PDB file of C-alpha atoms and ligand atoms in Angstrom:
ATOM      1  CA  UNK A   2      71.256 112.987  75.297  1.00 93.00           C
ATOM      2  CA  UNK A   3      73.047 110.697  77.195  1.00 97.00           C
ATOM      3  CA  UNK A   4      72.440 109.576  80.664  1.00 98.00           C
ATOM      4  CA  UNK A   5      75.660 109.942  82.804  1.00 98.00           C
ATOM      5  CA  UNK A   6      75.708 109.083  86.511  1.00 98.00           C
ATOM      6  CA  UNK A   7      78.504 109.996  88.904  1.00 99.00           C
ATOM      7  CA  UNK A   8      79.259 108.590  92.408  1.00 99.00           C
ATOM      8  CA  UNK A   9      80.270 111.043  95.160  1.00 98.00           C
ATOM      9  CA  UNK A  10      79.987 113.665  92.726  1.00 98.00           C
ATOM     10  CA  UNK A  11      79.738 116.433  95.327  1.00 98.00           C
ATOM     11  CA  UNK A  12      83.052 116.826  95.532  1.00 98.00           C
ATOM     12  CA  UNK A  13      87.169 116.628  94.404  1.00 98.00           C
ATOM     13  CA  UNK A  14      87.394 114.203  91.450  1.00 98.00           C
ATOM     14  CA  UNK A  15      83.568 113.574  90.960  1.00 98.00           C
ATOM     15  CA  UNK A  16      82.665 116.971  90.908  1.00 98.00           C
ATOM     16  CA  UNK A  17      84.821 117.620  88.121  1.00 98.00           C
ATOM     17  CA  UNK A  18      83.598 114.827  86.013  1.00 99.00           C
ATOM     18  CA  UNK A  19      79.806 115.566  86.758  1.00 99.00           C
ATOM     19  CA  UNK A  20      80.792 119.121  86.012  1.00 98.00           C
ATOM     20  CA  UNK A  21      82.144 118.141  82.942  1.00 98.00           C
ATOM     21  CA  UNK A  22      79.872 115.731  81.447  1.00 98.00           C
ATOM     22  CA  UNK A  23      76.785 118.716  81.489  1.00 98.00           C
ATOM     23  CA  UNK A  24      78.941 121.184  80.319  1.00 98.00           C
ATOM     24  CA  UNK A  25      78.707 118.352  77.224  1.00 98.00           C
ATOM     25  CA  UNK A  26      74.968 118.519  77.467  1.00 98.00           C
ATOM     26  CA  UNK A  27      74.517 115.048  78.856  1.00 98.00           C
ATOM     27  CA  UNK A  28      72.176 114.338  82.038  1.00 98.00           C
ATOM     28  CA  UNK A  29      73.709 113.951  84.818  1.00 99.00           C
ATOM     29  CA  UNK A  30      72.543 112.622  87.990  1.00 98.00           C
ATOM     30  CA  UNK A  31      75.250 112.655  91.063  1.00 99.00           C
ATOM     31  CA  UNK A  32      75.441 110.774  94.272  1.00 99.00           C
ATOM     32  CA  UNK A  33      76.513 111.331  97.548  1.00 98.00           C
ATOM     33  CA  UNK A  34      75.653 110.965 101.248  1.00 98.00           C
ATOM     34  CA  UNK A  35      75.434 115.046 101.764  1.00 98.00           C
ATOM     35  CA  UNK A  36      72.866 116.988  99.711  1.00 98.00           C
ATOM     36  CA  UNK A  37      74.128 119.866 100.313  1.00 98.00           C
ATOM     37  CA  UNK A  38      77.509 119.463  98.820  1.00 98.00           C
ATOM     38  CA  UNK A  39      75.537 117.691  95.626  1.00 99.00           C
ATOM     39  CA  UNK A  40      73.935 121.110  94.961  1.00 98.00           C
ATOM     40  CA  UNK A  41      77.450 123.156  95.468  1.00 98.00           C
ATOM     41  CA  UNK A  42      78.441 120.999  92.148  1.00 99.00           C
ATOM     42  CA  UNK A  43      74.920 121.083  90.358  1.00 98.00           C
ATOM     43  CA  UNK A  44      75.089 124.700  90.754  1.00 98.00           C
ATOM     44  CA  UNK A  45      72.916 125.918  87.963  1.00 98.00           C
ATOM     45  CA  UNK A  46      72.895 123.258  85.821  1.00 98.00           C
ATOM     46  CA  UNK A  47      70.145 120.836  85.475  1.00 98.00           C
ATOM     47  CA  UNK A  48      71.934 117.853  87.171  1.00 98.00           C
ATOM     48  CA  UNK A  49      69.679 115.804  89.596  1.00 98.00           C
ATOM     49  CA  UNK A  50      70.944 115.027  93.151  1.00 98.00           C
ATOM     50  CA  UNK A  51      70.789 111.945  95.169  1.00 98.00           C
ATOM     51  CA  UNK A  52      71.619 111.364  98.633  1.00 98.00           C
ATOM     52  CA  UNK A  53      72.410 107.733  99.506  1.00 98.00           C
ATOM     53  CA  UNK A  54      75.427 105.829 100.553  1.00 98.00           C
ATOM     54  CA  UNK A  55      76.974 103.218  97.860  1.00 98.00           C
ATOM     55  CA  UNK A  56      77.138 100.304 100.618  1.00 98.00           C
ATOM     56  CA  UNK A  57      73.190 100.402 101.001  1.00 98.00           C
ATOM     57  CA  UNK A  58      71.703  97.630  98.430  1.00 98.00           C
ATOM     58  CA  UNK A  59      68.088  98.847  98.245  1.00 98.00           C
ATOM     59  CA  UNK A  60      68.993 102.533  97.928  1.00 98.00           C
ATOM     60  CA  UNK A  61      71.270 101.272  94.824  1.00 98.00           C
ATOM     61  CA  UNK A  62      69.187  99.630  93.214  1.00 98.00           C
ATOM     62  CA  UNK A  63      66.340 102.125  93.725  1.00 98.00           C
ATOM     63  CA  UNK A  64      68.711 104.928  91.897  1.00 98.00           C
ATOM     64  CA  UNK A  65      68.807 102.255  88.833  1.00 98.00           C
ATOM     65  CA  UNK A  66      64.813 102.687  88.044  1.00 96.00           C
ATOM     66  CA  UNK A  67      65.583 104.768  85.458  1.00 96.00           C
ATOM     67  CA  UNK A  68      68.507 103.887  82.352  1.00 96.00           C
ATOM     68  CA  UNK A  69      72.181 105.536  82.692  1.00 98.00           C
ATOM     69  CA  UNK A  70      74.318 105.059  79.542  1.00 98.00           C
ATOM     70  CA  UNK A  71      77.399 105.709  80.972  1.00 98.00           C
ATOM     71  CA  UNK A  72      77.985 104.847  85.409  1.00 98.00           C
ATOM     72  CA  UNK A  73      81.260 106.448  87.174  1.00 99.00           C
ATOM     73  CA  UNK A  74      81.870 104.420  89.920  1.00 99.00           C
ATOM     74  CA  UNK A  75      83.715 106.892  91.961  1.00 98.00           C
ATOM     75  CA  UNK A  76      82.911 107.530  95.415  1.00 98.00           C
ATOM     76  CA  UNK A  77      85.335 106.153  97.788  1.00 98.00           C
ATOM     77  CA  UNK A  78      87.319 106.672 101.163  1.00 97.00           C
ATOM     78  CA  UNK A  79      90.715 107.124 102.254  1.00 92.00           C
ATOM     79  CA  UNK A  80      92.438 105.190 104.854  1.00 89.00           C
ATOM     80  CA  UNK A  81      95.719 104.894 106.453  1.00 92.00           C
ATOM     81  CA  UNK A  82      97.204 102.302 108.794  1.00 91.00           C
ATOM     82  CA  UNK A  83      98.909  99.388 109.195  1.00 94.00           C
ATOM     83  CA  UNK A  84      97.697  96.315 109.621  1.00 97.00           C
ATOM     84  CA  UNK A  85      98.603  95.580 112.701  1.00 97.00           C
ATOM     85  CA  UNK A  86      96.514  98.956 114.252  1.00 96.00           C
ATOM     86  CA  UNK A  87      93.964  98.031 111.888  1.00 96.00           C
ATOM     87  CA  UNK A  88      90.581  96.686 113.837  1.00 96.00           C
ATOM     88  CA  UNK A  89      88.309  94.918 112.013  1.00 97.00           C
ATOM     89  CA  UNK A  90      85.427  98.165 112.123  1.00 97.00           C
ATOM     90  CA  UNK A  91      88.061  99.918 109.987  1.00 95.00           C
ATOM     91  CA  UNK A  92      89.127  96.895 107.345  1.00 97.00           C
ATOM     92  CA  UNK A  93      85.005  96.290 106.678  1.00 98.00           C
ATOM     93  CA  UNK A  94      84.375 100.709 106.001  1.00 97.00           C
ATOM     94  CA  UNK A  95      87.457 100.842 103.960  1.00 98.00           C
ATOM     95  CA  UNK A  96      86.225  97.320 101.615  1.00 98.00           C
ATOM     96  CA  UNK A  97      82.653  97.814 101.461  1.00 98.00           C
ATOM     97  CA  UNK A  98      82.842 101.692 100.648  1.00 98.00           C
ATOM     98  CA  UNK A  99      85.917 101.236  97.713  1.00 98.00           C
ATOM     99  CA  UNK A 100      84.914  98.050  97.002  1.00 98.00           C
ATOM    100  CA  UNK A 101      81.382  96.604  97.494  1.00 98.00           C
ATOM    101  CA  UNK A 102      79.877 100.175  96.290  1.00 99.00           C
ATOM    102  CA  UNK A 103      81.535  99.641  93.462  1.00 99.00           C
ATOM    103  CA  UNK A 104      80.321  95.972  92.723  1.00 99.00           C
ATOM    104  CA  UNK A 105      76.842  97.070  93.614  1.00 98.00           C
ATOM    105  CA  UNK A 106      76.545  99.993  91.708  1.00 98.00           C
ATOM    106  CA  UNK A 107      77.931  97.843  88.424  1.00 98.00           C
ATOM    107  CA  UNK A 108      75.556  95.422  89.100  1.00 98.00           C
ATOM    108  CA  UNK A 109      72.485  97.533  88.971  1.00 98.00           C
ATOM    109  CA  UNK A 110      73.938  99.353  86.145  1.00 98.00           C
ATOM    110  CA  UNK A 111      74.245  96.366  84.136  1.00 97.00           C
ATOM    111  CA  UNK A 112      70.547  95.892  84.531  1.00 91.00           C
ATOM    112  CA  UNK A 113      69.444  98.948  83.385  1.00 89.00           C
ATOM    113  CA  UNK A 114      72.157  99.612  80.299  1.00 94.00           C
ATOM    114  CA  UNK A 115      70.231  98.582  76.920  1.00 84.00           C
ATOM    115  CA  UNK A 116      72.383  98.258  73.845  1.00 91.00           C
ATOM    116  CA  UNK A 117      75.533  99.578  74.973  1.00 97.00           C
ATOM    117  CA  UNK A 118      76.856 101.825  77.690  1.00 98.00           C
ATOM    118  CA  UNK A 119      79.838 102.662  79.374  1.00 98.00           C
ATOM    119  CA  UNK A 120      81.568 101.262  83.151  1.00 99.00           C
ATOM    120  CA  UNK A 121      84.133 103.723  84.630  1.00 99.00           C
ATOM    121  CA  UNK A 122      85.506 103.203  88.172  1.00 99.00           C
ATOM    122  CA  UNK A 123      88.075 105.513  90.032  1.00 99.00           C
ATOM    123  CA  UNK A 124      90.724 102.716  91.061  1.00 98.00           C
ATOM    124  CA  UNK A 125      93.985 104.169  92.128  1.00 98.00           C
ATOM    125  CA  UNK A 126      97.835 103.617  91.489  1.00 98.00           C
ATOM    126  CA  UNK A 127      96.912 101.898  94.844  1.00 98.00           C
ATOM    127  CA  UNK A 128      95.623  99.672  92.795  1.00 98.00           C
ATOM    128  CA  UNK A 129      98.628  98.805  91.182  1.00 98.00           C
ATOM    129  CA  UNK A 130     100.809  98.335  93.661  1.00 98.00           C
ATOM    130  CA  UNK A 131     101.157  98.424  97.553  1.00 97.00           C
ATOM    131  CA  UNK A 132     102.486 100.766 100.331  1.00 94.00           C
ATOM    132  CA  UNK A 133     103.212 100.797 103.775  1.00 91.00           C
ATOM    133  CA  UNK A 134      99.763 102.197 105.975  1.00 92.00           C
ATOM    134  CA  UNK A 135      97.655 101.637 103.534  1.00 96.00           C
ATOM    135  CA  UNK A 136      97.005  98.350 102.968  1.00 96.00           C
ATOM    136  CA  UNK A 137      92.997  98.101 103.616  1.00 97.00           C
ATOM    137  CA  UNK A 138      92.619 101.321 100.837  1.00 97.00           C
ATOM    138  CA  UNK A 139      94.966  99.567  98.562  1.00 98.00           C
ATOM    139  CA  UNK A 140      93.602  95.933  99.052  1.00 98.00           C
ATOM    140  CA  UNK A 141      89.867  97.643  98.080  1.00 98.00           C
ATOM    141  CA  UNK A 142      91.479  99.536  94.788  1.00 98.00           C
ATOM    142  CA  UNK A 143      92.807  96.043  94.049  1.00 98.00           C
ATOM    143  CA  UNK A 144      89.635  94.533  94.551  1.00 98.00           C
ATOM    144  CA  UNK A 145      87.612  97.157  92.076  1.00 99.00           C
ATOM    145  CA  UNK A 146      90.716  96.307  89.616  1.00 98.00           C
ATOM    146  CA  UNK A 147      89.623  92.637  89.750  1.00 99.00           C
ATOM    147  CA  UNK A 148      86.123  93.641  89.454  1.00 99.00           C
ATOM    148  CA  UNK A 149      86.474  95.605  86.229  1.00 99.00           C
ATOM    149  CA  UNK A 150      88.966  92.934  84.507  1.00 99.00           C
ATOM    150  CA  UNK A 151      86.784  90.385  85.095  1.00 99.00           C
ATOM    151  CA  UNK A 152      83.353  92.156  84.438  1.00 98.00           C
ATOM    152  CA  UNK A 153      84.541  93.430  81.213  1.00 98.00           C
ATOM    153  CA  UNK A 154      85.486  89.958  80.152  1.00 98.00           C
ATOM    154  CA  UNK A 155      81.243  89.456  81.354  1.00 98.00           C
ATOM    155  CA  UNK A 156      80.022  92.108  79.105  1.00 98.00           C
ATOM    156  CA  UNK A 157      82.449  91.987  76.102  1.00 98.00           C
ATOM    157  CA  UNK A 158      79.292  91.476  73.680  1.00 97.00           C
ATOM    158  CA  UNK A 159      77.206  93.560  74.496  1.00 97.00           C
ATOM    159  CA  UNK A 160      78.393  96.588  73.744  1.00 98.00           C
ATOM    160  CA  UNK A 161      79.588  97.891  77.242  1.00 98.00           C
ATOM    161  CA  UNK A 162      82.886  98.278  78.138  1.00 98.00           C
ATOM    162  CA  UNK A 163      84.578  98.094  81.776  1.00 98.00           C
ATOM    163  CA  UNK A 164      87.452 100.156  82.971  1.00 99.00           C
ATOM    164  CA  UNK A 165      89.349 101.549  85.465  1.00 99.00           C
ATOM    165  CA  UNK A 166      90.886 105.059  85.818  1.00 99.00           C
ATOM    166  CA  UNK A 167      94.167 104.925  88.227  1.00 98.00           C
ATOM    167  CA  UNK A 168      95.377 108.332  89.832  1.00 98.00           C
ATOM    168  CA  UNK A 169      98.116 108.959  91.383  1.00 98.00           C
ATOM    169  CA  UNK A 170      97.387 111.716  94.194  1.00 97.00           C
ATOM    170  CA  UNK A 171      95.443 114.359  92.971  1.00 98.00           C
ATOM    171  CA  UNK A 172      94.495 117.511  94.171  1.00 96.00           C
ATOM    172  CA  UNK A 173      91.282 116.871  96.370  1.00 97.00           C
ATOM    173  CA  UNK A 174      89.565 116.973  99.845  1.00 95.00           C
ATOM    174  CA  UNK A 175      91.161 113.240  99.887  1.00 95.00           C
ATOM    175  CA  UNK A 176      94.863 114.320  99.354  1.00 94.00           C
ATOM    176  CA  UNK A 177      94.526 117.231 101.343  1.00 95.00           C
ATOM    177  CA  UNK A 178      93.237 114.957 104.262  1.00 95.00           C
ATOM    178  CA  UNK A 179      96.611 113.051 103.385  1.00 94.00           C
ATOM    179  CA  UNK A 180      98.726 115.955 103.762  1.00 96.00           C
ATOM    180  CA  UNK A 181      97.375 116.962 107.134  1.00 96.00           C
ATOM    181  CA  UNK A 182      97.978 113.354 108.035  1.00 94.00           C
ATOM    182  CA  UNK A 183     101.414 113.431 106.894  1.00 94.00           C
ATOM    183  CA  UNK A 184     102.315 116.604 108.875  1.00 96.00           C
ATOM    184  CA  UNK A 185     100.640 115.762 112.022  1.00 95.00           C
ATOM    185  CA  UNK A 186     102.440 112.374 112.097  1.00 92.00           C
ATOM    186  CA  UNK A 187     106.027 113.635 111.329  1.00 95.00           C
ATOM    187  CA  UNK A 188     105.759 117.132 112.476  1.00 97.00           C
ATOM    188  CA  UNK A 189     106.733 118.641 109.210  1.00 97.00           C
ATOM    189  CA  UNK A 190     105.157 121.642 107.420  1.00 97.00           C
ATOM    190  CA  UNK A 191     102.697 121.582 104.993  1.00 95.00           C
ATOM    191  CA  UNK A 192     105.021 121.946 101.976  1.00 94.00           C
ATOM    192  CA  UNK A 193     107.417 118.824 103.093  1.00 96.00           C
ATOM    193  CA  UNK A 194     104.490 117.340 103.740  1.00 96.00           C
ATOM    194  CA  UNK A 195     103.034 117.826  99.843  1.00 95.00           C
ATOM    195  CA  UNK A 196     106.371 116.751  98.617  1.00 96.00           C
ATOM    196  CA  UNK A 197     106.449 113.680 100.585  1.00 95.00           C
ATOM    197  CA  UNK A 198     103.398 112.882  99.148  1.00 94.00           C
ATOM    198  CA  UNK A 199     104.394 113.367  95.446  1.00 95.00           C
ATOM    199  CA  UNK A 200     107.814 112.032  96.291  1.00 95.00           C
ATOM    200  CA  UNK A 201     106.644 109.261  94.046  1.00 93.00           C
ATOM    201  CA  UNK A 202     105.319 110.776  91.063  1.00 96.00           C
ATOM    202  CA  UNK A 203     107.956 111.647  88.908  1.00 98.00           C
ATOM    203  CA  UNK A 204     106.526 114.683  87.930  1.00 98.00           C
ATOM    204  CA  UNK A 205     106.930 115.480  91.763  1.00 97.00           C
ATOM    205  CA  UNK A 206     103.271 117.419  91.677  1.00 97.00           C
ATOM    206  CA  UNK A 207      99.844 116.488  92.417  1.00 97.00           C
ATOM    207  CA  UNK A 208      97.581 115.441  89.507  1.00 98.00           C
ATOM    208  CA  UNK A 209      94.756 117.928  88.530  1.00 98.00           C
ATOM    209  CA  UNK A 210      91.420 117.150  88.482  1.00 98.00           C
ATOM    210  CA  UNK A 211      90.992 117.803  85.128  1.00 98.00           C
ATOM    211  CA  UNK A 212      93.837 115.721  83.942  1.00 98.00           C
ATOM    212  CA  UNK A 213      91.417 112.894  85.745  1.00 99.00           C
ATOM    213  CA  UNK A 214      88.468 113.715  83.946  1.00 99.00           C
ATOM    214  CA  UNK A 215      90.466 113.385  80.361  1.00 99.00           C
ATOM    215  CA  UNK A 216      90.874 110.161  81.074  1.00 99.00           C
ATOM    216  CA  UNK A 217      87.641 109.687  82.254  1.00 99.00           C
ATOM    217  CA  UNK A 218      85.636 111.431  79.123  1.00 98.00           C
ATOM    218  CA  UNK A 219      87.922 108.977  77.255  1.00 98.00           C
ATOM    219  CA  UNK A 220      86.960 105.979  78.499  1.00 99.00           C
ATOM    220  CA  UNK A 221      83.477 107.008  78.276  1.00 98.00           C
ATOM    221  CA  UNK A 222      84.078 108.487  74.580  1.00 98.00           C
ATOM    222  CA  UNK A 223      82.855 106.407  71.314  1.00 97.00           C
ATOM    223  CA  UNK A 224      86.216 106.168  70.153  1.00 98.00           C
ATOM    224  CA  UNK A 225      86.643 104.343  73.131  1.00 98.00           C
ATOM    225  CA  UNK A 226      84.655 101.107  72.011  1.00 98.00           C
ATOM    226  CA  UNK A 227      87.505  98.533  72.197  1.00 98.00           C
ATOM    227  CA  UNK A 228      89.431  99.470  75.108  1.00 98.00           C
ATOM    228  CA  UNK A 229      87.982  97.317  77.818  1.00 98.00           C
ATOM    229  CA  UNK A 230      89.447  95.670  81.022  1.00 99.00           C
ATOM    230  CA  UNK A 231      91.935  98.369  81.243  1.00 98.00           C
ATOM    231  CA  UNK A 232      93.545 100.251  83.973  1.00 99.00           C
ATOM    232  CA  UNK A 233      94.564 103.661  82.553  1.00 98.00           C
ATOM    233  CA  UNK A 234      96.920 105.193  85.034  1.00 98.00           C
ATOM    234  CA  UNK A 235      97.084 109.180  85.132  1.00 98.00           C
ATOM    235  CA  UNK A 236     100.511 109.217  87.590  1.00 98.00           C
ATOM    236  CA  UNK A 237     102.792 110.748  85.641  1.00 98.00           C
ATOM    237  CA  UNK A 238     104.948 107.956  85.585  1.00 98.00           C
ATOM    238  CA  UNK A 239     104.450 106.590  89.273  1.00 97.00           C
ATOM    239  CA  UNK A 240     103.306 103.369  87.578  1.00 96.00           C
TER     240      UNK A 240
HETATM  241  N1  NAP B  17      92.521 112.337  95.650  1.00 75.05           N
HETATM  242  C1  NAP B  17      93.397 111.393  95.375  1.00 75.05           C
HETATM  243  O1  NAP B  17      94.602 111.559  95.577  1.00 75.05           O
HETATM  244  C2  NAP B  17      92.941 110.090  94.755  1.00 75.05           C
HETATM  245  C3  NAP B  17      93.895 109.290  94.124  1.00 75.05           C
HETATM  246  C4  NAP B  17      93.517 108.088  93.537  1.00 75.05           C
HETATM  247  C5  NAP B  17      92.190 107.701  93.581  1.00 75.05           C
HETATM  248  N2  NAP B  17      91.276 108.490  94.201  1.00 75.05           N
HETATM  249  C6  NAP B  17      89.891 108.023  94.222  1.00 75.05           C
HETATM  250  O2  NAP B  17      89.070 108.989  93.593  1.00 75.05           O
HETATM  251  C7  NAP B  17      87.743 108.880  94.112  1.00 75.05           C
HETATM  252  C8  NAP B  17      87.256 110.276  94.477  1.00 75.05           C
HETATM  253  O3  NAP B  17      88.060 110.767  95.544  1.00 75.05           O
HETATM  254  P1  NAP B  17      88.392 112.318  95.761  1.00 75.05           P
HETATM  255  O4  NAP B  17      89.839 112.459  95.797  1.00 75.05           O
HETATM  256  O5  NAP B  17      87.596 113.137  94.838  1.00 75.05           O
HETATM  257  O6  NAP B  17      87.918 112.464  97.277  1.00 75.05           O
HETATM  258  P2  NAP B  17      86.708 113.240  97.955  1.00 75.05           P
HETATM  259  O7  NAP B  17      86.674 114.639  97.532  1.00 75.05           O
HETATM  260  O8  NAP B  17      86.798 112.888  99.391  1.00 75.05           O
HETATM  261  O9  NAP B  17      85.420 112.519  97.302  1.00 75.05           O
HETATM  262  C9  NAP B  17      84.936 111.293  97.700  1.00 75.05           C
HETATM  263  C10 NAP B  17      83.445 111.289  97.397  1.00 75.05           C
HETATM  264  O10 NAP B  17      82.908 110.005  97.690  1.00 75.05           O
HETATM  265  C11 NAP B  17      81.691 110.185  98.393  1.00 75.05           C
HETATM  266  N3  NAP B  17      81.493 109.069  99.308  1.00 75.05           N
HETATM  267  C12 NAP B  17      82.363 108.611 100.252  1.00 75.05           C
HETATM  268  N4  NAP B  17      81.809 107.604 100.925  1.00 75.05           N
HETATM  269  C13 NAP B  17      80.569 107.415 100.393  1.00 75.05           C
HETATM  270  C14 NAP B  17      79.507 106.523 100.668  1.00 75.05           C
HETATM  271  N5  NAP B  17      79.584 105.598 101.633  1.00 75.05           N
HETATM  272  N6  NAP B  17      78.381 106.611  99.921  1.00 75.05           N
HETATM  273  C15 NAP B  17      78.269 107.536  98.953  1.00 75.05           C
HETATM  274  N7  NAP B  17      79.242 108.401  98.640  1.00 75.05           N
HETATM  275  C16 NAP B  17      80.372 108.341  99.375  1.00 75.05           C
HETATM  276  C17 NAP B  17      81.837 111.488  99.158  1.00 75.05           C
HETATM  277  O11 NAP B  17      80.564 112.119  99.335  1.00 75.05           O
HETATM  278  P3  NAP B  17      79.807 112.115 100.741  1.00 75.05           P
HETATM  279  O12 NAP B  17      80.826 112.328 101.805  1.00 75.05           O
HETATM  280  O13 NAP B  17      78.824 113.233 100.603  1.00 75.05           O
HETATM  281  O14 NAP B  17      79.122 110.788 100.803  1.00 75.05           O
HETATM  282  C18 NAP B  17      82.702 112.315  98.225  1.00 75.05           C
HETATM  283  O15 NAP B  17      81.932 113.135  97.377  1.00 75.05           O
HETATM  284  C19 NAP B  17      87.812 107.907  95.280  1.00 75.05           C
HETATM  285  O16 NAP B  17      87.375 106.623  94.880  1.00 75.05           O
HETATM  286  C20 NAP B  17      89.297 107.861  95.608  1.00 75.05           C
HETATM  287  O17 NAP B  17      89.685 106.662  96.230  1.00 75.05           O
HETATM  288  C21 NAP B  17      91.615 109.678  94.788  1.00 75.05           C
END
């Protein structure tokens, strides 16, 4: 039985991906700074919860005692706002959230892998490219891009791999947050305010969770052994 872990698996992307991965019969354990929302997703499975937030080092490495063959590196934030609003409070939640919880919980999975194991993280397409208001969440999802491209090159013989899953918007607490954003700011109803969002997926829809967690059972898949370093976007096209 494999043992999976999943970042801010209580809710919207990682909740699907925990939820999948012990539907598969693996072990799951799921993270997240409220309990209770890590029980809504264990609901009667036998996943194992743990509260603690990604930026705090000793909690991190304290959730490593035990081996995890394959780590999702998924919680994150959104943020919007350009740089010239931007203070300096809202730059360091945005980086060490997205970016720094990501480094550290890669870190102390590297330590506890033996043999082999599997590196996910949930970049973005803002990882791929930029946009206007939200260059601190965009400059992070470029940062975990760096992270996995060079890591990967780190662990190439041993048997891990390193990647990066890039989504377009998909249908989550995050992208609904978006779309409230969008209408208050231009005074628009919600559905101009969903397509303005998907405006730039060519598929001009949000991307299902489950279309995520393909991706992500993929990457985290045997079959997957070679494919390391990559950035698989899931954006219909976007980029
Ligand atoms: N939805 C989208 O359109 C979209 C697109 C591309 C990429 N992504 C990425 O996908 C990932 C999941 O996002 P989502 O859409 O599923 O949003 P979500 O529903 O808001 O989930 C984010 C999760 O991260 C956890 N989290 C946030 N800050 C944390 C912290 N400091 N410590 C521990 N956990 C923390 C949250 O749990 P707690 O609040 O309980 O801590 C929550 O469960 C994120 O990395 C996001 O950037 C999302």
């Amino acid at each position: 039985m494999r043992q999976v872990l999943v970042t801010g698996g209580g809710s919207g992307i990682g909740r699907g991906i925990a939820q999948h991965f012990a539907a598969a019969g693996d072990q799951v354990t799921i993270t997240g700074r409220r309990m209770a929302a890590l029980e809504e997703t264990k609901g009667d499975s036998n996943m194992i919860c743990r509260a603690l937030d990604v930026t705090d080092e000793a909690a991190v490495k304290e959730l490593f005692d035990q081996r995890f063959d394959v780590v999702i590196a998924n919680a994150g934030a959104g943020a919007s706002g350009k740089v010239k609003d931007l203070s300096l409070n809202d730059w360091n939640s945005v980086i060490n959230v997205n970016l720094t919880g990501v480094f550290l919980t890669f870190r102390e999975a590297l330590q506890s892998m033996q043999g082999g194991g599997r590196l996910v993280a949930i970049a973005s397409t803002a990882s791929l490219q930029g946009g206007s208001t939200i260059s601190a969440y965009s400059a992070s999802k470029h940062g975990v891009l760096g992270l996995v491209r060079s890591l990967a090159i780190e662990v190439a013989r041993s048997g891990i791999t390193c990647n990066a899953v890039c989504p377009g918007f998909v249908e989550t607490p995050m992208a609904e947050a978006a779309v409230e954003g969008v209408m208050a700011k231009f005074d628009v109803p919600r559905d101009k305010a969903a397509a303005m969002i998907t405006g730039n997926n060519p598929m001009k829809r949000m991307i299902d969770v489950q279309e995520v967690v393909a991706a992500v059972a993929f990457l985290a898949s045997e079959g997957a052994s070679s494919v390391n370093g990559h950035a698989l976007s899931v954006s219909g096209g976007e980029i």
